[in-house]
Amino acid sequence: MHEFKFEPVQMPAAVEDLRKEVRAFIAEEVARGGFTPKRNSWSSFDADFSRRCGERGFIGMTWPKQYGGQERTALERYVMTEEMLAGGAPVGAHWVADRQSGHQILRYGSERARREILPKITSGQCFFSIGMSEPDSGSDLAAVRTRATQVDGGWKISGTKVWTSSAHRAHYMIALVRTAPKEEERHAGLTQFIIDLSQPGISVRPIYNLYGGHDFNEVVFDEYFVPNDMVMGEVGSGWKMVTGELAFERSGPDRFLSTYQLLAESMRVIGPEPDDRAANEIGRFVAHLATLRRMSTSIAGMLTRGEQPIVEAALVKDIGTTFEREIPEVFRHLIPTEPTLGDGDSYAELLGMTVLRAPGFTIRGGTREILRGMIARGLGLR
Ligand SMILES: Cc1cc2nc3c(=O)[nH]c(=O)nc-3n(C[C@H](O)[C@H](O)[C@H](O)COP(=O)(O)OP(=O)(O)OC[C@H]3O[C@@H](n4cnc5c(N)ncnc54)[C@H](O)[C@@H]3O)c2cc1C
């Protein structure tokens, strides 16, 4: 049985200095009109803001200096990300590259991939998308059917990826692809590839979401050529890599702060003298937030030590996304408001946008049912 351990981490003093630095950066940005705090911080794409984050050393902070990183700790990166999210900064353009793709390249990419791509990521000029889901395989990721066949100097890929966030504005994708026919061991024969989205052989078509926005896409590969040095790690060992990548994807503060703006704004609307019901709900949310933060920082510590806390990350994502989905449900009853659609600053619009985005929180990055299945297996229950 998996033993869940969420050991507390002590935030070193340097981390608190960095927190002040990031807060000052955000305040400066807001004051000079660099950005207006966004409700969907890590889903808001702003290439200019990403470039300014790169200039300040806020992207790829833990990576080696030789690839443009800062060689800072995972806890320092953690504090930077939570300040960006709490401040409503539009970090969406570089989010995926910073959170997971860059780590994958550092760990499994060829030397050419590291040298060419990582410095562009850290300077805030290169953005990534995630090519995991397919029309017939989302939860059951090992069932991917997009295929690569070996050709002279590399591989040719054909197939379809779906729900690919930001593929229409990213430069690259890391795609999970079948390189050998499915065998009894269903996790064998999969490989991750770095896909340059500017090359021929790919078409990207929009899929509009619940509130009519264009965040994700269908991506079709037609004999798309990838050179050998854009293959990640050993051919056929993609399953281990993709599950390790998901530990980065599932455990950070982005998995419980998606509706933080609504929580803060609701507390402001309710004011300093909440009635008993409002006080109970606010107290409960703040206590859950503190616990989630402790679990999530503990995972940041495990990732620093090179561990793969896959089940712990599933637990944080399940509890965290349930938390962020509950916030609009509770406050729409506490503050009777008719949600409306629009980009303005009103509480009704903030509520409207949050209500329409919320169903996706428990789907993206792995659904609740899948995560709970993993946790149950971890507990020895199945
Ligand atoms: C906002 C958003 C952004 C996304 N961005 C990306 C992206 O950038 N890249 C990417 O690759 N994907 C992305 N996705 C896709 C996401 O990862 C998949 O939607 C998700 O993994 C579920 O896969 P599916 O849609 O194929 O649903 P299915 O796998 O068909 O599942 C349908 C339902 O059945 C349940 N189910 C399935 N299998 C089981 C089982 N074994 N036991 C119990 N219940 C089960 C699921 O929980 C779900 O409720 C995004 C999704 C959203 C909502």
Short mmCIF file of C-alpha atoms and ligand atoms in Angstrom, two decimals:
data_model
loop_
_atom_site.label_atom_id
_atom_site.label_comp_id
_atom_site.label_asym_id
_atom_site.label_seq_id
_atom_site.Cartn_x
_atom_site.Cartn_y
_atom_site.Cartn_z
CA MET A 1 0.00 0.00 0.00
CA HIS A 2 1.22 3.48 -0.85
CA GLU A 3 2.15 5.49 2.20
CA PHE A 4 0.97 9.08 1.80
CA LYS A 5 3.44 11.47 3.31
CA PHE A 6 2.99 15.20 3.11
CA GLU A 7 5.88 16.39 5.18
CA PRO A 8 5.73 20.10 5.93
CA VAL A 9 8.30 22.31 4.28
CA GLN A 10 9.90 25.26 5.91
CA MET A 11 9.99 28.32 3.64
CA PRO A 12 13.55 29.71 3.79
CA ALA A 13 14.02 33.47 4.21
CA ALA A 14 15.19 33.87 0.60
CA VAL A 15 11.79 32.62 -0.50
CA GLU A 16 10.03 35.41 1.36
CA ASP A 17 12.35 37.97 -0.26
CA LEU A 18 11.38 36.60 -3.63
CA ARG A 19 7.70 36.82 -2.68
CA LYS A 20 8.16 40.54 -2.03
CA GLU A 21 9.99 40.91 -5.35
CA VAL A 22 7.17 39.23 -7.29
CA ARG A 23 4.51 41.28 -5.49
CA ALA A 24 6.39 44.46 -6.33
CA PHE A 25 6.68 43.37 -9.98
CA ILE A 26 2.93 42.70 -10.16
CA ALA A 27 2.10 46.02 -8.46
CA GLU A 28 4.39 47.87 -10.92
CA GLU A 29 2.79 46.09 -13.86
CA VAL A 30 -0.73 46.92 -12.72
CA ALA A 31 0.20 50.53 -11.94
CA ARG A 32 1.67 51.16 -15.38
CA GLY A 33 -1.18 49.38 -17.17
CA GLY A 34 0.99 46.38 -18.15
CA PHE A 35 -1.99 44.17 -17.41
CA THR A 36 -5.39 44.29 -15.77
CA PRO A 37 -5.67 41.49 -13.16
CA LYS A 38 -7.36 38.57 -14.90
CA ARG A 39 -9.91 36.16 -13.59
CA ASN A 40 -8.31 33.24 -15.37
CA SER A 41 -4.71 33.94 -14.60
CA TRP A 42 -3.07 30.80 -15.97
CA SER A 43 -5.52 30.51 -18.87
CA SER A 44 -4.92 34.12 -19.97
CA PHE A 45 -2.50 34.38 -22.86
CA ASP A 46 -0.37 37.54 -23.01
CA ALA A 47 2.89 37.09 -24.92
CA ASP A 48 4.22 40.55 -23.96
CA PHE A 49 3.67 39.88 -20.28
CA SER A 50 5.46 36.53 -20.64
CA ARG A 51 8.42 38.27 -22.23
CA ARG A 52 8.61 40.67 -19.28
CA CYS A 53 8.46 37.69 -16.87
CA GLY A 54 11.35 36.17 -18.83
CA GLU A 55 13.39 39.37 -18.52
CA ARG A 56 12.87 39.29 -14.74
CA GLY A 57 13.99 35.65 -14.48
CA PHE A 58 10.55 34.31 -13.53
CA ILE A 59 10.44 31.47 -16.09
CA GLY A 60 12.40 28.22 -15.78
CA MET A 61 13.70 29.43 -12.42
CA THR A 62 14.94 26.01 -11.27
CA TRP A 63 16.78 25.11 -14.49
CA PRO A 64 20.57 25.25 -14.97
CA LYS A 65 22.07 28.61 -15.87
CA GLN A 66 23.63 27.17 -19.00
CA TYR A 67 20.12 26.78 -20.43
CA GLY A 68 18.89 30.19 -19.31
CA GLY A 69 17.62 29.15 -15.86
CA GLN A 70 18.33 30.68 -12.47
CA GLU A 71 19.21 27.50 -10.50
CA ARG A 72 16.72 28.48 -7.83
CA THR A 73 14.80 25.98 -5.70
CA ALA A 74 11.38 24.50 -6.40
CA LEU A 75 10.07 26.36 -3.35
CA GLU A 76 11.21 29.66 -4.82
CA ARG A 77 9.44 28.80 -8.04
CA TYR A 78 6.39 27.78 -6.01
CA VAL A 79 6.18 31.14 -4.28
CA MET A 80 6.59 32.98 -7.58
CA THR A 81 3.73 31.00 -9.15
CA GLU A 82 1.34 31.44 -6.23
CA GLU A 83 1.94 35.19 -6.20
CA MET A 84 1.32 35.38 -9.95
CA LEU A 85 -1.93 33.40 -9.62
CA ALA A 86 -3.17 35.31 -6.56
CA GLY A 87 -2.33 38.59 -8.31
CA GLY A 88 -4.36 37.57 -11.40
CA ALA A 89 -1.29 37.87 -13.68
CA PRO A 90 -1.85 36.65 -17.27
CA VAL A 91 0.77 33.89 -17.17
CA GLY A 92 -1.03 31.52 -19.59
CA ALA A 93 1.36 31.88 -22.56
CA HIS A 94 4.40 30.42 -20.79
CA TRP A 95 2.57 28.36 -18.16
CA VAL A 96 2.80 24.90 -19.75
CA ALA A 97 6.45 25.31 -20.83
CA ASP A 98 7.44 26.49 -17.35
CA ARG A 99 5.32 23.97 -15.44
CA GLN A 100 6.11 20.80 -17.34
CA SER A 101 7.48 20.85 -20.92
CA GLY A 102 10.78 22.49 -19.99
CA HIS A 103 11.35 19.94 -17.20
CA GLN A 104 10.73 17.12 -19.65
CA ILE A 105 13.21 18.54 -22.15
CA LEU A 106 15.80 19.10 -19.44
CA ARG A 107 15.41 15.53 -18.28
CA TYR A 108 14.84 13.60 -21.50
CA GLY A 109 15.56 15.95 -24.43
CA SER A 110 18.61 15.79 -26.70
CA GLU A 111 21.40 18.28 -26.15
CA ARG A 112 20.24 20.15 -29.27
CA ALA A 113 16.69 20.41 -27.91
CA ARG A 114 17.97 21.72 -24.58
CA ARG A 115 20.26 24.30 -26.13
CA GLU A 116 17.81 25.50 -28.77
CA ILE A 117 14.55 25.50 -26.84
CA LEU A 118 15.15 26.05 -23.11
CA PRO A 119 16.73 29.55 -23.38
CA LYS A 120 13.82 30.65 -25.59
CA ILE A 121 11.40 29.43 -22.92
CA THR A 122 13.20 31.20 -20.08
CA SER A 123 13.29 34.47 -22.04
CA GLY A 124 9.48 34.25 -22.37
CA GLN A 125 9.48 33.87 -26.13
CA CYS A 126 8.60 30.22 -26.64
CA PHE A 127 5.32 28.60 -25.63
CA PHE A 128 4.24 24.96 -25.42
CA SER A 129 1.07 22.90 -25.67
CA ILE A 130 0.28 19.38 -24.42
CA GLY A 131 -0.50 16.64 -26.96
CA MET A 132 -1.91 13.83 -24.86
CA SER A 133 -5.69 13.48 -25.43
CA GLU A 134 -7.15 12.03 -28.63
CA PRO A 135 -10.72 11.66 -29.93
CA ASP A 136 -10.95 8.10 -28.58
CA SER A 137 -8.49 8.26 -25.71
CA GLY A 138 -8.60 10.90 -23.02
CA SER A 139 -8.79 9.14 -19.68
CA ASP A 140 -7.32 5.98 -21.13
CA LEU A 141 -4.14 7.66 -22.28
CA ALA A 142 -2.34 4.41 -23.08
CA ALA A 143 -4.88 3.86 -25.89
CA VAL A 144 -3.45 6.68 -28.05
CA ARG A 145 -3.57 5.86 -31.74
CA THR A 146 -1.50 8.65 -33.26
CA ARG A 147 1.37 6.68 -34.82
CA ALA A 148 4.96 7.36 -35.71
CA THR A 149 6.87 5.25 -38.22
CA GLN A 150 10.62 5.34 -38.66
CA VAL A 151 11.99 6.99 -41.79
CA ASP A 152 15.42 8.15 -42.85
CA GLY A 153 16.73 10.55 -40.17
CA GLY A 154 13.63 10.52 -38.02
CA TRP A 155 9.94 9.65 -37.75
CA LYS A 156 6.70 10.43 -39.58
CA ILE A 157 3.63 11.05 -37.46
CA SER A 158 -0.03 10.70 -38.47
CA GLY A 159 -3.12 10.96 -36.29
CA THR A 160 -5.25 13.40 -34.33
CA LYS A 161 -4.91 15.11 -30.95
CA VAL A 162 -7.82 16.92 -29.36
CA TRP A 163 -8.55 19.50 -26.63
CA THR A 164 -5.03 20.81 -27.22
CA SER A 165 -4.98 24.07 -25.25
CA SER A 166 -3.17 26.94 -26.99
CA ALA A 167 -1.93 24.86 -29.97
CA HIS A 168 -3.01 27.79 -32.20
CA ARG A 169 -0.62 30.18 -30.47
CA ALA A 170 2.14 27.94 -29.08
CA HIS A 171 5.44 27.22 -30.83
CA TYR A 172 5.79 23.58 -29.80
CA MET A 173 3.89 20.62 -28.44
CA ILE A 174 5.12 17.55 -26.58
CA ALA A 175 3.05 14.72 -28.04
CA LEU A 176 2.57 11.18 -26.80
CA VAL A 177 2.63 8.87 -29.81
CA ARG A 178 2.53 5.14 -30.49
CA THR A 179 5.85 3.92 -31.98
CA ALA A 180 5.14 0.19 -31.79
CA PRO A 181 1.87 -1.76 -32.12
CA LYS A 182 -0.14 -2.33 -28.99
CA GLU A 183 0.98 -5.45 -27.18
CA GLU A 184 -0.15 -7.20 -24.05
CA GLU A 185 1.81 -4.74 -21.94
CA ARG A 186 -0.37 -1.78 -22.99
CA HIS A 187 1.99 0.85 -21.63
CA ALA A 188 4.81 -0.28 -23.92
CA GLY A 189 5.49 1.14 -27.39
CA LEU A 190 4.75 4.80 -26.56
CA THR A 191 7.15 7.68 -27.14
CA GLN A 192 7.15 11.43 -26.52
CA PHE A 193 8.15 13.75 -29.38
CA ILE A 194 8.85 17.47 -29.50
CA ILE A 195 6.66 18.88 -32.24
CA ASP A 196 7.57 22.17 -33.91
CA LEU A 197 4.15 23.58 -34.73
CA SER A 198 5.52 25.83 -37.49
CA GLN A 199 6.52 22.86 -39.69
CA PRO A 200 4.35 21.43 -42.50
CA GLY A 201 2.16 18.38 -41.94
CA ILE A 202 0.02 19.78 -39.12
CA SER A 203 -3.36 21.48 -39.16
CA VAL A 204 -4.82 23.18 -36.10
CA ARG A 205 -8.58 23.78 -35.90
CA PRO A 206 -10.40 25.63 -33.13
CA ILE A 207 -12.81 24.03 -30.66
CA TYR A 208 -14.92 26.66 -28.89
CA ASN A 209 -15.56 26.23 -25.19
CA LEU A 210 -18.69 26.70 -23.07
CA TYR A 211 -18.53 30.51 -23.03
CA GLY A 212 -17.58 30.75 -26.71
CA GLY A 213 -13.83 31.28 -26.21
CA HIS A 214 -11.08 29.71 -28.31
CA ASP A 215 -8.63 28.06 -25.91
CA PHE A 216 -8.39 24.54 -27.24
CA ASN A 217 -8.07 22.83 -30.60
CA GLU A 218 -8.07 19.73 -32.70
CA VAL A 219 -4.60 19.06 -34.15
CA VAL A 220 -4.25 16.74 -37.14
CA PHE A 221 -0.88 15.25 -38.12
CA ASP A 222 -0.45 14.12 -41.70
CA GLU A 223 2.94 12.48 -42.30
CA TYR A 224 4.56 15.12 -40.10
CA PHE A 225 8.35 14.66 -39.97
CA VAL A 226 10.27 14.76 -36.64
CA PRO A 227 14.07 14.49 -36.70
CA ASN A 228 15.68 11.94 -34.39
CA ASP A 229 17.01 14.56 -32.02
CA MET A 230 13.49 15.74 -31.22
CA VAL A 231 12.58 12.34 -29.77
CA MET A 232 12.38 12.41 -25.98
CA GLY A 233 14.43 9.79 -24.15
CA GLU A 234 14.42 6.21 -25.31
CA VAL A 235 11.97 5.16 -27.98
CA GLY A 236 9.20 3.13 -26.31
CA SER A 237 9.63 4.55 -22.82
CA GLY A 238 7.06 7.34 -23.19
CA TRP A 239 4.63 5.99 -20.59
CA LYS A 240 7.01 6.50 -17.70
CA MET A 241 7.82 9.98 -18.97
CA VAL A 242 4.24 11.06 -19.44
CA THR A 243 3.20 9.90 -15.95
CA GLY A 244 6.16 11.80 -14.46
CA GLU A 245 5.08 14.87 -16.45
CA LEU A 246 1.59 14.57 -14.98
CA ALA A 247 3.02 14.85 -11.44
CA PHE A 248 4.24 18.35 -12.40
CA GLU A 249 0.93 19.07 -14.13
CA ARG A 250 -1.30 18.05 -11.25
CA SER A 251 0.28 19.23 -8.03
CA GLY A 252 0.84 22.99 -8.23
CA PRO A 253 -1.17 25.94 -6.89
CA ASP A 254 -2.87 26.30 -10.30
CA ARG A 255 -4.96 23.27 -9.25
CA PHE A 256 -6.67 25.14 -6.42
CA LEU A 257 -6.30 28.85 -7.21
CA SER A 258 -8.30 29.01 -10.48
CA THR A 259 -11.20 30.73 -8.67
CA TYR A 260 -9.14 32.61 -6.10
CA GLN A 261 -10.20 35.94 -7.66
CA LEU A 262 -13.85 35.06 -7.00
CA LEU A 263 -13.07 34.02 -3.41
CA ALA A 264 -11.26 37.32 -2.72
CA GLU A 265 -13.87 39.42 -4.50
CA SER A 266 -16.76 37.65 -2.72
CA MET A 267 -15.12 38.35 0.64
CA ARG A 268 -14.81 42.00 -0.36
CA VAL A 269 -18.49 42.16 -1.39
CA ILE A 270 -19.64 40.45 1.84
CA GLY A 271 -17.57 42.92 3.85
CA PRO A 272 -16.03 42.85 7.32
CA GLU A 273 -19.20 41.73 9.13
CA PRO A 274 -20.38 38.51 7.51
CA ASP A 275 -23.44 36.74 8.92
CA ASP A 276 -22.89 33.32 10.55
CA ARG A 277 -23.45 31.36 7.36
CA ALA A 278 -21.04 33.47 5.31
CA ALA A 279 -18.45 33.41 8.12
CA ASN A 280 -18.68 29.60 8.27
CA GLU A 281 -18.21 29.19 4.53
CA ILE A 282 -15.36 31.69 4.31
CA GLY A 283 -13.65 30.06 7.30
CA ARG A 284 -14.03 26.63 5.73
CA PHE A 285 -12.58 27.78 2.39
CA VAL A 286 -9.62 29.51 4.02
CA ALA A 287 -8.86 26.43 6.15
CA HIS A 288 -9.04 24.18 3.06
CA LEU A 289 -6.82 26.56 1.16
CA ALA A 290 -4.18 26.42 3.91
CA THR A 291 -4.25 22.60 3.91
CA LEU A 292 -4.08 22.35 0.14
CA ARG A 293 -1.17 24.73 0.10
CA ARG A 294 0.69 22.67 2.63
CA MET A 295 0.11 19.45 0.62
CA SER A 296 1.11 21.13 -2.62
CA THR A 297 4.31 22.69 -1.21
CA SER A 298 5.19 19.31 0.25
CA ILE A 299 4.98 17.86 -3.29
CA ALA A 300 7.19 20.69 -4.58
CA GLY A 301 9.74 19.43 -2.03
CA MET A 302 9.42 15.84 -3.31
CA LEU A 303 9.83 16.96 -6.94
CA THR A 304 13.00 18.82 -5.94
CA ARG A 305 14.40 15.60 -4.53
CA GLY A 306 13.76 13.92 -7.90
CA GLU A 307 10.90 11.77 -6.57
CA GLN A 308 7.81 11.04 -8.67
CA PRO A 309 4.89 11.72 -6.28
CA ILE A 310 2.28 10.58 -8.80
CA VAL A 311 -0.40 9.46 -6.33
CA GLU A 312 0.13 12.46 -4.04
CA ALA A 313 -0.25 14.76 -7.06
CA ALA A 314 -3.51 13.00 -8.01
CA LEU A 315 -4.78 13.61 -4.47
CA VAL A 316 -3.93 17.34 -4.59
CA LYS A 317 -5.56 17.72 -7.98
CA ASP A 318 -8.74 15.94 -6.91
CA ILE A 319 -9.17 17.87 -3.66
CA GLY A 320 -7.87 21.11 -5.19
CA THR A 321 -10.15 21.18 -8.21
CA THR A 322 -13.16 20.17 -6.08
CA PHE A 323 -12.30 23.17 -3.88
CA GLU A 324 -12.04 25.60 -6.81
CA ARG A 325 -15.31 24.33 -8.28
CA GLU A 326 -17.16 24.72 -4.99
CA ILE A 327 -16.28 28.42 -4.61
CA PRO A 328 -18.72 29.71 -7.31
CA GLU A 329 -21.42 27.28 -6.16
CA VAL A 330 -21.33 28.55 -2.57
CA PHE A 331 -20.97 32.28 -3.26
CA ARG A 332 -23.74 32.42 -5.85
CA HIS A 333 -26.08 31.46 -3.00
CA LEU A 334 -24.47 33.70 -0.37
CA ILE A 335 -24.47 36.76 -2.63
CA PRO A 336 -27.67 36.51 -4.69
CA THR A 337 -26.50 37.61 -8.14
CA GLU A 338 -27.64 36.81 -11.65
CA PRO A 339 -24.39 35.75 -13.40
CA THR A 340 -23.83 37.56 -16.71
CA LEU A 341 -21.37 37.14 -19.54
CA GLY A 342 -18.83 39.80 -20.37
CA ASP A 343 -15.28 40.99 -19.88
CA GLY A 344 -16.09 43.81 -17.48
CA ASP A 345 -15.16 44.08 -13.83
CA SER A 346 -18.58 43.58 -12.25
CA TYR A 347 -19.18 40.84 -9.71
CA ALA A 348 -21.96 39.39 -11.93
CA GLU A 349 -19.50 39.03 -14.84
CA LEU A 350 -16.81 37.53 -12.66
CA LEU A 351 -19.36 35.02 -11.40
CA GLY A 352 -20.68 34.31 -14.92
CA MET A 353 -17.24 33.60 -16.36
CA THR A 354 -16.25 31.46 -13.37
CA VAL A 355 -19.46 29.39 -13.47
CA LEU A 356 -18.91 28.59 -17.18
CA ARG A 357 -15.23 27.71 -16.74
CA ALA A 358 -15.63 25.64 -13.59
CA PRO A 359 -16.79 22.34 -15.17
CA GLY A 360 -13.45 22.10 -16.97
CA PHE A 361 -11.39 22.26 -13.76
CA THR A 362 -12.17 18.69 -12.76
CA ILE A 363 -11.70 17.41 -16.34
CA ARG A 364 -8.47 19.04 -17.60
CA GLY A 365 -5.32 17.22 -16.49
CA GLY A 366 -7.28 14.04 -15.60
CA THR A 367 -10.88 13.62 -14.45
CA ARG A 368 -12.01 13.08 -10.88
CA GLU A 369 -12.95 9.46 -11.54
CA ILE A 370 -9.52 8.67 -12.96
CA LEU A 371 -7.71 10.40 -10.10
CA ARG A 372 -9.84 8.66 -7.50
CA GLY A 373 -9.11 5.34 -9.18
CA MET A 374 -5.39 6.08 -8.87
CA ILE A 375 -5.75 7.10 -5.23
CA ALA A 376 -7.78 3.97 -4.44
CA ARG A 377 -5.10 1.84 -6.08
CA GLY A 378 -2.49 3.71 -4.05
CA LEU A 379 -4.41 2.93 -0.87
CA GLY A 380 -4.58 -0.75 -1.83
CA LEU A 381 -8.36 -0.64 -2.26
CA ARG A 382 -8.36 -1.95 -5.84
C1 LIG B 1 -10.26 23.09 -20.27
C2 LIG B 1 -9.59 21.83 -20.78
C3 LIG B 1 -8.32 21.90 -21.30
C4 LIG B 1 -7.69 20.73 -21.79
N1 LIG B 1 -6.45 20.85 -22.33
C5 LIG B 1 -5.82 19.74 -22.80
C6 LIG B 1 -4.52 19.84 -23.40
O1 LIG B 1 -3.95 20.94 -23.50
N2 LIG B 1 -3.95 18.71 -23.88
C7 LIG B 1 -4.54 17.49 -23.79
O2 LIG B 1 -3.94 16.51 -24.20
N3 LIG B 1 -5.79 17.36 -23.24
C8 LIG B 1 -6.42 18.46 -22.74
N4 LIG B 1 -7.69 18.36 -22.20
C9 LIG B 1 -8.37 17.07 -22.26
C10 LIG B 1 -8.53 16.34 -20.93
O3 LIG B 1 -7.30 15.90 -20.43
C11 LIG B 1 -9.51 15.18 -21.19
O4 LIG B 1 -10.76 15.79 -21.50
C12 LIG B 1 -9.66 14.29 -20.00
O5 LIG B 1 -8.48 13.58 -19.77
C13 LIG B 1 -10.84 13.29 -20.17
O6 LIG B 1 -10.74 12.62 -21.38
P1 LIG B 1 -12.00 12.52 -22.40
O7 LIG B 1 -12.47 13.94 -22.64
O8 LIG B 1 -11.59 11.71 -23.55
O9 LIG B 1 -13.16 11.81 -21.58
P2 LIG B 1 -13.38 10.24 -21.42
O10 LIG B 1 -12.09 9.59 -21.13
O11 LIG B 1 -14.19 9.75 -22.56
O12 LIG B 1 -14.25 10.22 -20.09
C14 LIG B 1 -15.66 10.51 -20.08
C15 LIG B 1 -16.17 10.29 -18.67
O13 LIG B 1 -15.99 8.90 -18.30
C16 LIG B 1 -15.23 8.79 -17.11
N5 LIG B 1 -14.31 7.64 -17.18
C17 LIG B 1 -13.49 7.33 -18.21
N6 LIG B 1 -12.79 6.22 -17.92
C18 LIG B 1 -13.16 5.84 -16.69
C19 LIG B 1 -12.77 4.77 -15.82
N7 LIG B 1 -11.84 3.88 -16.18
N8 LIG B 1 -13.36 4.69 -14.60
C20 LIG B 1 -14.30 5.61 -14.21
N9 LIG B 1 -14.70 6.64 -15.00
C21 LIG B 1 -14.14 6.75 -16.20
C22 LIG B 1 -14.43 10.09 -17.03
O14 LIG B 1 -14.08 10.40 -15.70
C23 LIG B 1 -15.41 11.10 -17.61
O15 LIG B 1 -16.32 11.53 -16.62
C24 LIG B 1 -8.36 19.49 -21.73
C25 LIG B 1 -9.64 19.42 -21.18
C26 LIG B 1 -10.26 20.57 -20.73
C27 LIG B 1 -11.66 20.48 -20.15
#
